[in-house]
CSV table of C-alpha atoms in Angstrom, one decimal:
chain,number,residue,atom,x,y,z
A,393,MET,CA,-33.0,56.3,10.6
A,394,LYS,CA,-34.3,56.0,14.2
A,395,GLU,CA,-33.0,57.3,17.5
A,396,ILE,CA,-32.8,55.4,20.8
A,397,LYS,CA,-31.9,57.0,24.2
A,398,VAL,CA,-29.4,55.0,26.2
A,399,LYS,CA,-27.5,55.3,29.4
A,400,LEU,CA,-24.0,53.8,29.7
A,401,SER,CA,-23.0,54.1,33.4
A,402,THR,CA,-20.2,51.6,33.8
A,403,ILE,CA,-17.1,50.5,31.9
A,404,GLU,CA,-18.7,47.0,31.5
A,405,SER,CA,-21.8,48.5,30.0
A,406,VAL,CA,-19.7,50.4,27.4
A,407,LYS,CA,-17.9,47.2,26.5
A,408,ARG,CA,-21.2,45.3,26.1
A,409,PHE,CA,-22.7,48.1,24.1
A,410,VAL,CA,-19.7,48.2,21.6
A,411,GLU,CA,-19.9,44.4,21.3
A,412,LYS,CA,-23.6,44.5,20.4
A,413,THR,CA,-23.4,47.4,18.0
A,414,SER,CA,-20.3,46.1,16.2
A,415,LYS,CA,-22.2,43.1,14.8
A,416,TYR,CA,-24.4,45.3,12.6
A,417,PRO,CA,-23.3,46.2,9.0
A,418,PHE,CA,-24.7,49.7,9.0
A,419,GLU,CA,-23.4,52.8,10.6
A,420,ILE,CA,-24.5,53.6,14.2
A,421,ASP,CA,-23.7,56.9,15.9
A,422,VAL,CA,-23.9,58.0,19.5
A,423,VAL,CA,-24.8,61.7,19.9
A,424,SER,CA,-24.0,63.7,23.1
A,425,GLY,CA,-24.7,67.4,22.7
A,426,ARG,CA,-22.7,68.5,19.7
A,427,TYR,CA,-20.5,65.4,19.6
A,428,VAL,CA,-21.1,62.5,17.3
A,429,ILE,CA,-19.2,59.3,17.9
A,430,ASP,CA,-19.1,56.0,16.1
A,431,ALA,CA,-21.0,53.6,18.4
A,432,LYS,CA,-18.6,50.8,17.5
A,433,SER,CA,-15.6,52.8,18.9
A,434,ILE,CA,-14.9,52.0,22.6
A,435,MET,CA,-12.3,54.8,22.8
A,436,GLY,CA,-14.8,57.3,21.2
A,437,LEU,CA,-17.4,56.4,23.8
A,438,PHE,CA,-15.0,56.8,26.7
A,439,SER,CA,-14.4,60.4,25.4
A,440,LEU,CA,-18.0,61.3,26.2
A,441,ASN,CA,-19.5,62.3,29.5
A,442,LEU,CA,-21.2,59.1,30.4
A,443,GLU,CA,-23.3,60.7,33.1
A,444,ASN,CA,-25.5,62.0,30.4
A,445,VAL,CA,-28.2,60.2,28.5
A,446,LEU,CA,-26.9,59.5,25.0
A,447,THR,CA,-28.8,59.3,21.7
A,448,VAL,CA,-28.1,56.3,19.4
A,449,VAL,CA,-28.8,57.0,15.7
A,450,ALA,CA,-28.9,53.9,13.5
A,451,HIS,CA,-28.4,54.6,9.8
A,452,THR,CA,-30.6,52.0,8.3
A,453,ASP,CA,-34.1,51.8,6.7
A,454,ASN,CA,-34.4,48.1,7.3
A,455,GLU,CA,-37.1,47.7,9.9
A,456,GLU,CA,-36.1,44.1,10.7
A,457,GLU,CA,-32.5,45.1,11.5
A,458,MET,CA,-33.7,48.1,13.5
A,459,LYS,CA,-36.0,45.8,15.6
A,460,LYS,CA,-33.0,43.5,16.3
A,461,LEU,CA,-30.9,46.5,17.3
A,462,GLU,CA,-33.6,47.9,19.6
A,463,GLU,CA,-33.8,44.5,21.3
A,464,ASP,CA,-30.0,44.2,21.7
A,465,LEU,CA,-29.8,47.6,23.2
A,466,LYS,CA,-32.8,47.2,25.5
A,467,GLU,CA,-30.6,46.8,28.6
A,468,PHE,CA,-29.1,50.2,28.0
A,469,THR,CA,-32.4,52.1,27.3
A,470,ALA,CA,-32.7,55.2,29.4
A,471,GLN,CA,-35.7,55.6,31.5
A,472,ASN,CA,-37.5,58.9,31.0
């Protein structure tokens, strides 16, 4: 299980994010404060405050799949 910090600032970025996460067979969550949302749920993501940096938690131990996910989500990675 690994965490990635992301920023989804537009409606279009949320749509692209859901498209990218939906192709993975394992569970992926988005955490914002005390809320945990399925990363594959566009309605769930729109229920969050998208002004905040979000934490993506991928529930896989497969390093190869994790690297692919990190690459797919690179455009959303939050700058610290």
